[in-house]
PDB file of C-alpha atoms in Angstrom:
ATOM      1  CA  ARG A   1       0.000   0.000   0.000  1.00 38.00           C
ATOM      2  CA  PRO A   2       2.747   2.554   0.630  1.00 40.00           C
ATOM      3  CA  ALA A   3       3.765   2.156  -3.022  1.00 43.00           C
ATOM      4  CA  LEU A   4       0.342   3.499  -4.084  1.00 38.00           C
ATOM      5  CA  VAL A   5       0.442   6.450  -1.702  1.00 39.00           C
ATOM      6  CA  THR A   6       3.916   7.649  -2.729  1.00 36.00           C
ATOM      7  CA  PRO A   7       3.141   8.339  -6.441  1.00 38.00           C
ATOM      8  CA  LEU A   8      -0.089  10.119  -5.501  1.00 36.00           C
ATOM      9  CA  LEU A   9       1.736  12.256  -2.942  1.00 34.00           C
ATOM     10  CA  LEU A  10       4.438  13.140  -5.480  1.00 34.00           C
ATOM     11  CA  PHE A  11       1.784  14.057  -8.047  1.00 35.00           C
ATOM     12  CA  CYS A  12       0.058  16.395  -5.587  1.00 37.00           C
ATOM     13  CA  LEU A  13       3.320  18.034  -4.505  1.00 36.00           C
ATOM     14  CA  CYS A  14       4.744  18.498  -7.991  1.00 38.00           C
ATOM     15  CA  SER A  15       1.702  19.312 -10.106  1.00 34.00           C
ATOM     16  CA  PRO A  16       1.350  22.989 -11.086  1.00 35.00           C
ATOM     17  CA  GLY A  17      -1.481  24.719  -9.290  1.00 34.00           C
ATOM     18  CA  ILE A  18      -1.851  22.031  -6.633  1.00 29.00           C
ATOM     19  CA  ALA A  19       1.000  22.908  -4.290  1.00 29.00           C
ATOM     20  CA  ALA A  20       0.497  26.394  -2.867  1.00 36.00           C
ATOM     21  CA  GLU A  21       3.501  28.648  -2.338  1.00 45.00           C
ATOM     22  CA  ARG A  22       4.210  28.474   1.397  1.00 50.00           C
ATOM     23  CA  GLY A  23       6.993  30.999   1.771  1.00 72.00           C
ATOM     24  CA  TRP A  24       9.891  32.852   0.239  1.00 76.00           C
ATOM     25  CA  CYS A  25      12.006  29.731  -0.131  1.00 76.00           C
ATOM     26  CA  GLU A  26       9.255  27.441  -1.368  1.00 68.00           C
ATOM     27  CA  TYR A  27       8.441  27.551  -5.021  1.00 55.00           C
ATOM     28  CA  ARG A  28       6.001  26.268  -7.567  1.00 52.00           C
ATOM     29  CA  GLN A  29       7.105  23.683 -10.058  1.00 46.00           C
ATOM     30  CA  GLU A  30       6.222  25.963 -12.978  1.00 51.00           C
ATOM     31  CA  ALA A  31       8.796  28.629 -12.056  1.00 52.00           C
ATOM     32  CA  PRO A  32      12.178  26.948 -12.630  1.00 53.00           C
ATOM     33  CA  ALA A  33      14.164  30.150 -13.210  1.00 57.00           C
ATOM     34  CA  GLU A  34      13.099  31.560  -9.842  1.00 58.00           C
ATOM     35  CA  SER A  35      13.428  28.213  -8.096  1.00 52.00           C
ATOM     36  CA  ALA A  36      17.209  28.155  -8.115  1.00 56.00           C
ATOM     37  CA  MET A  37      17.390  31.773  -6.949  1.00 61.00           C
ATOM     38  CA  ARG A  38      14.968  31.205  -4.060  1.00 62.00           C
ATOM     39  CA  ALA A  39      17.093  28.276  -2.927  1.00 66.00           C
ATOM     40  CA  ASN A  40      19.980  30.701  -2.268  1.00 83.00           C
ATOM     41  CA  LEU A  41      18.233  32.580   0.542  1.00 88.00           C
ATOM     42  CA  PRO A  42      19.638  31.614   3.959  1.00 91.00           C
ATOM     43  CA  ARG A  43      17.309  29.295   5.890  1.00 91.00           C
ATOM     44  CA  TRP A  44      17.003  31.784   8.772  1.00 94.00           C
ATOM     45  CA  VAL A  45      15.636  34.385   6.315  1.00 94.00           C
ATOM     46  CA  CYS A  46      13.092  31.878   5.005  1.00 91.00           C
ATOM     47  CA  ASN A  47      12.017  30.971   8.533  1.00 91.00           C
ATOM     48  CA  PHE A  48      11.710  34.639   9.531  1.00 94.00           C
ATOM     49  CA  ALA A  49       9.612  35.454   6.446  1.00 93.00           C
ATOM     50  CA  THR A  50       7.288  32.533   7.171  1.00 91.00           C
ATOM     51  CA  ASP A  51       7.058  33.182  10.931  1.00 92.00           C
ATOM     52  CA  HIS A  52       6.221  36.858  10.344  1.00 92.00           C
ATOM     53  CA  ALA A  53       3.943  36.210   7.333  1.00 90.00           C
ATOM     54  CA  LEU A  54       5.997  38.493   5.059  1.00 92.00           C
ATOM     55  CA  GLN A  55       5.055  36.326   2.056  1.00 87.00           C
ATOM     56  CA  LYS A  56       1.426  37.467   2.434  1.00 91.00           C
ATOM     57  CA  GLN A  57       2.344  41.027   1.466  1.00 94.00           C
ATOM     58  CA  TYR A  58       5.751  40.780  -0.244  1.00 95.00           C
ATOM     59  CA  GLU A  59       7.451  38.377  -2.613  1.00 91.00           C
ATOM     60  CA  PRO A  60      11.140  38.263  -3.522  1.00 92.00           C
ATOM     61  CA  SER A  61      11.956  40.202  -6.678  1.00 92.00           C
ATOM     62  CA  PHE A  62      14.583  38.778  -9.016  1.00 90.00           C
ATOM     63  CA  HIS A  63      14.974  41.715 -11.431  1.00 91.00           C
ATOM     64  CA  LEU A  64      18.441  42.568 -10.036  1.00 94.00           C
ATOM     65  CA  ASN A  65      21.369  40.324  -9.278  1.00 92.00           C
ATOM     66  CA  PRO A  66      21.970  39.845  -6.421  1.00 93.00           C
ATOM     67  CA  PHE A  67      18.389  39.851  -5.179  1.00 94.00           C
ATOM     68  CA  PHE A  68      19.572  39.807  -1.567  1.00 96.00           C
ATOM     69  CA  ILE A  69      22.577  41.187   0.333  1.00 97.00           C
ATOM     70  CA  LEU A  70      23.932  40.037   3.681  1.00 98.00           C
ATOM     71  CA  GLY A  71      25.616  42.480   6.065  1.00 98.00           C
ATOM     72  CA  ASP A  72      25.631  43.796   9.616  1.00 98.00           C
ATOM     73  CA  PHE A  73      23.145  46.598   8.999  1.00 98.00           C
ATOM     74  CA  ASP A  74      22.310  47.424  12.633  1.00 97.00           C
ATOM     75  CA  GLY A  75      25.896  47.226  13.923  1.00 97.00           C
ATOM     76  CA  ASP A  76      25.327  44.380  16.406  1.00 97.00           C
ATOM     77  CA  HIS A  77      28.054  42.163  14.863  1.00 97.00           C
ATOM     78  CA  GLN A  78      25.473  39.660  13.573  1.00 97.00           C
ATOM     79  CA  THR A  79      24.563  38.986   9.953  1.00 97.00           C
ATOM     80  CA  ASP A  80      21.362  40.675   8.758  1.00 98.00           C
ATOM     81  CA  ALA A  81      19.706  40.418   5.343  1.00 98.00           C
ATOM     82  CA  ALA A  82      18.315  42.849   2.767  1.00 98.00           C
ATOM     83  CA  ILE A  83      15.997  41.280   0.184  1.00 97.00           C
ATOM     84  CA  LEU A  84      14.568  42.912  -2.937  1.00 96.00           C
ATOM     85  CA  VAL A  85      10.800  42.510  -2.811  1.00 96.00           C
ATOM     86  CA  LYS A  86       7.658  43.331  -4.711  1.00 95.00           C
ATOM     87  CA  ASN A  87       4.485  44.367  -2.904  1.00 96.00           C
ATOM     88  CA  ALA A  88       1.999  41.643  -3.886  1.00 94.00           C
ATOM     89  CA  ALA A  89      -0.967  44.054  -3.904  1.00 95.00           C
ATOM     90  CA  THR A  90       0.552  47.067  -5.695  1.00 96.00           C
ATOM     91  CA  GLY A  91       3.530  45.654  -7.617  1.00 96.00           C
ATOM     92  CA  GLN A  92       5.781  48.332  -6.095  1.00 97.00           C
ATOM     93  CA  ILE A  93       9.439  47.372  -5.606  1.00 97.00           C
ATOM     94  CA  GLY A  94      11.362  47.807  -2.389  1.00 96.00           C
ATOM     95  CA  ILE A  95      13.717  46.241   0.106  1.00 97.00           C
ATOM     96  CA  VAL A  96      12.953  44.302   3.275  1.00 97.00           C
ATOM     97  CA  VAL A  97      15.805  44.483   5.788  1.00 98.00           C
ATOM     98  CA  ILE A  98      15.714  41.785   8.461  1.00 98.00           C
ATOM     99  CA  HIS A  99      17.644  42.337  11.671  1.00 97.00           C
ATOM    100  CA  ARG A 100      18.511  38.814  12.704  1.00 95.00           C
ATOM    101  CA  THR A 101      19.188  39.369  16.405  1.00 94.00           C
ATOM    102  CA  ALA A 102      16.327  41.824  17.038  1.00 94.00           C
ATOM    103  CA  LYS A 103      13.976  39.680  14.911  1.00 94.00           C
ATOM    104  CA  ARG A 104      12.515  42.739  13.182  1.00 96.00           C
ATOM    105  CA  ALA A 105      11.864  43.597   9.559  1.00 96.00           C
ATOM    106  CA  TYR A 106      11.947  47.057   7.990  1.00 96.00           C
ATOM    107  CA  VAL A 107      10.303  47.790   4.648  1.00 95.00           C
ATOM    108  CA  LEU A 108      11.976  50.428   2.467  1.00 96.00           C
ATOM    109  CA  GLY A 109       9.890  51.335  -0.570  1.00 95.00           C
ATOM    110  CA  ALA A 110       7.418  48.641  -1.729  1.00 95.00           C
ATOM    111  CA  GLY A 111       4.542  51.009  -0.967  1.00 89.00           C
ATOM    112  CA  ARG A 112       6.189  52.897   1.905  1.00 90.00           C
ATOM    113  CA  SER A 113       7.813  56.210   1.062  1.00 86.00           C
ATOM    114  CA  MET A 114      11.549  56.452   1.698  1.00 79.00           C
ATOM    115  CA  ASN A 115      12.480  60.140   1.339  1.00 74.00           C
ATOM    116  CA  ASN A 116      13.863  60.773  -2.161  1.00 76.00           C
ATOM    117  CA  GLY A 117      13.468  57.081  -3.075  1.00 80.00           C
ATOM    118  CA  GLY A 118       9.693  57.345  -2.907  1.00 88.00           C
ATOM    119  CA  PRO A 119       7.326  54.425  -2.335  1.00 93.00           C
ATOM    120  CA  ASP A 120       8.495  52.442  -5.377  1.00 94.00           C
ATOM    121  CA  PHE A 121      12.133  51.491  -5.970  1.00 95.00           C
ATOM    122  CA  ALA A 122      11.462  50.328  -9.542  1.00 95.00           C
ATOM    123  CA  TRP A 123      13.871  53.098 -10.608  1.00 95.00           C
ATOM    124  CA  MET A 124      16.776  51.303  -8.882  1.00 96.00           C
ATOM    125  CA  ASP A 125      19.013  49.346 -11.272  1.00 95.00           C
ATOM    126  CA  ASN A 126      22.046  48.824  -9.026  1.00 96.00           C
ATOM    127  CA  TRP A 127      22.703  48.127  -5.364  1.00 97.00           C
ATOM    128  CA  THR A 128      25.533  46.853  -3.210  1.00 97.00           C
ATOM    129  CA  LEU A 129      26.841  46.680   0.338  1.00 98.00           C
ATOM    130  CA  TYR A 130      28.541  49.823   1.670  1.00 96.00           C
ATOM    131  CA  PRO A 131      30.820  48.946   4.628  1.00 96.00           C
ATOM    132  CA  LYS A 132      30.397  50.672   7.993  1.00 96.00           C
ATOM    133  CA  GLY A 133      32.639  53.574   8.868  1.00 92.00           C
ATOM    134  CA  ALA A 134      33.045  57.196   7.836  1.00 88.00           C
ATOM    135  CA  VAL A 135      31.275  58.449   4.710  1.00 89.00           C
ATOM    136  CA  LYS A 136      32.636  61.429   2.794  1.00 82.00           C
ATOM    137  CA  ARG A 137      30.439  64.490   2.926  1.00 77.00           C
ATOM    138  CA  SER A 138      28.046  64.627   0.032  1.00 72.00           C
ATOM    139  CA  PRO A 139      27.289  67.938  -1.724  1.00 74.00           C
ATOM    140  CA  TRP A 140      23.576  67.051  -1.337  1.00 71.00           C
ATOM    141  CA  GLU A 141      23.752  66.598   2.452  1.00 72.00           C
ATOM    142  CA  LYS A 142      24.532  69.122   5.199  1.00 72.00           C
ATOM    143  CA  HIS A 143      26.242  66.663   7.516  1.00 77.00           C
ATOM    144  CA  THR A 144      28.924  64.001   7.443  1.00 80.00           C
ATOM    145  CA  LEU A 145      27.970  60.454   8.253  1.00 90.00           C
ATOM    146  CA  GLN A 146      29.537  57.808  10.484  1.00 92.00           C
ATOM    147  CA  LEU A 147      27.887  54.437   9.815  1.00 95.00           C
ATOM    148  CA  ARG A 148      27.359  52.250  12.904  1.00 94.00           C
ATOM    149  CA  GLY A 149      26.682  49.261  10.647  1.00 97.00           C
ATOM    150  CA  ASP A 150      26.882  48.378   6.982  1.00 98.00           C
ATOM    151  CA  ALA A 151      24.620  50.343   4.635  1.00 97.00           C
ATOM    152  CA  LEU A 152      22.976  49.706   1.291  1.00 98.00           C
ATOM    153  CA  TRP A 153      24.161  51.778  -1.651  1.00 95.00           C
ATOM    154  CA  VAL A 154      21.274  52.115  -4.125  1.00 96.00           C
ATOM    155  CA  ALA A 155      21.509  53.766  -7.524  1.00 95.00           C
ATOM    156  CA  LYS A 156      20.027  54.548 -10.899  1.00 94.00           C
ATOM    157  CA  ALA A 157      22.885  54.294 -13.387  1.00 92.00           C
ATOM    158  CA  GLU A 158      24.120  57.646 -14.674  1.00 88.00           C
ATOM    159  CA  SER A 159      21.542  59.420 -12.547  1.00 87.00           C
ATOM    160  CA  ALA A 160      21.540  59.288  -8.732  1.00 89.00           C
ATOM    161  CA  SER A 161      22.663  57.247  -5.746  1.00 90.00           C
ATOM    162  CA  ALA A 162      22.056  57.133  -2.010  1.00 91.00           C
ATOM    163  CA  LEU A 163      22.932  55.211   1.117  1.00 93.00           C
ATOM    164  CA  LEU A 164      20.200  53.538   3.132  1.00 96.00           C
ATOM    165  CA  TYR A 165      21.524  53.179   6.663  1.00 96.00           C
ATOM    166  CA  TRP A 166      20.382  52.315  10.182  1.00 97.00           C
ATOM    167  CA  ASN A 167      20.420  55.364  12.458  1.00 95.00           C
ATOM    168  CA  GLY A 168      19.585  53.443  15.638  1.00 94.00           C
ATOM    169  CA  ARG A 169      15.806  53.858  15.322  1.00 94.00           C
ATOM    170  CA  ASP A 170      14.958  53.404  11.662  1.00 94.00           C
ATOM    171  CA  TYR A 171      16.432  53.447   8.170  1.00 96.00           C
ATOM    172  CA  ALA A 172      17.508  56.825   6.816  1.00 93.00           C
ATOM    173  CA  TRP A 173      18.329  58.139   3.351  1.00 91.00           C
ATOM    174  CA  HIS A 174      21.673  59.824   2.634  1.00 87.00           C
ATOM    175  CA  GLN A 175      21.889  61.305  -0.873  1.00 84.00           C
ATOM    176  CA  GLU A 176      25.245  60.569  -2.493  1.00 84.00           C
ATOM    177  CA  SER A 177      24.828  61.907  -6.020  1.00 81.00           C
ATOM    178  CA  ASP A 178      22.186  63.331  -8.295  1.00 78.00           C
TER     179      ASP A 178
END
């Protein structure tokens, strides 16, 4: 009898439309290009997204490579994660930053306005990790910046760039170029 149950179970799990997407690291059989990318997310990120129901409002966005960046964004000497996401209801692009130790998520864009970045980061075509430390004064900012943790450098090629950084309470925008 177990031989009859196994093929039926495999059919239900692998058939398109039958297996519902359960989280950021689970995927439907009909999306092979995204499947390999989803498999790269660290397990703790997947668990956090599921435990906090992030997948109900946001889904990972794969339009940029990498689609996630690891760093110590809050300066607590533990690895945090920044994941490109799309708001499932509006289609707006943004970033979810997960502080691993504090077990908190911060949404930048994806429907929530982020200073000059606005509520939709669809304009962004480049991003990378900016290491903690001193930041040169920008002509667009009135103050210098000392990063307590790593930051995210976001940019539109040949247009503008900014740093998204943790200020101890929330994420702030620091214009780098325009």
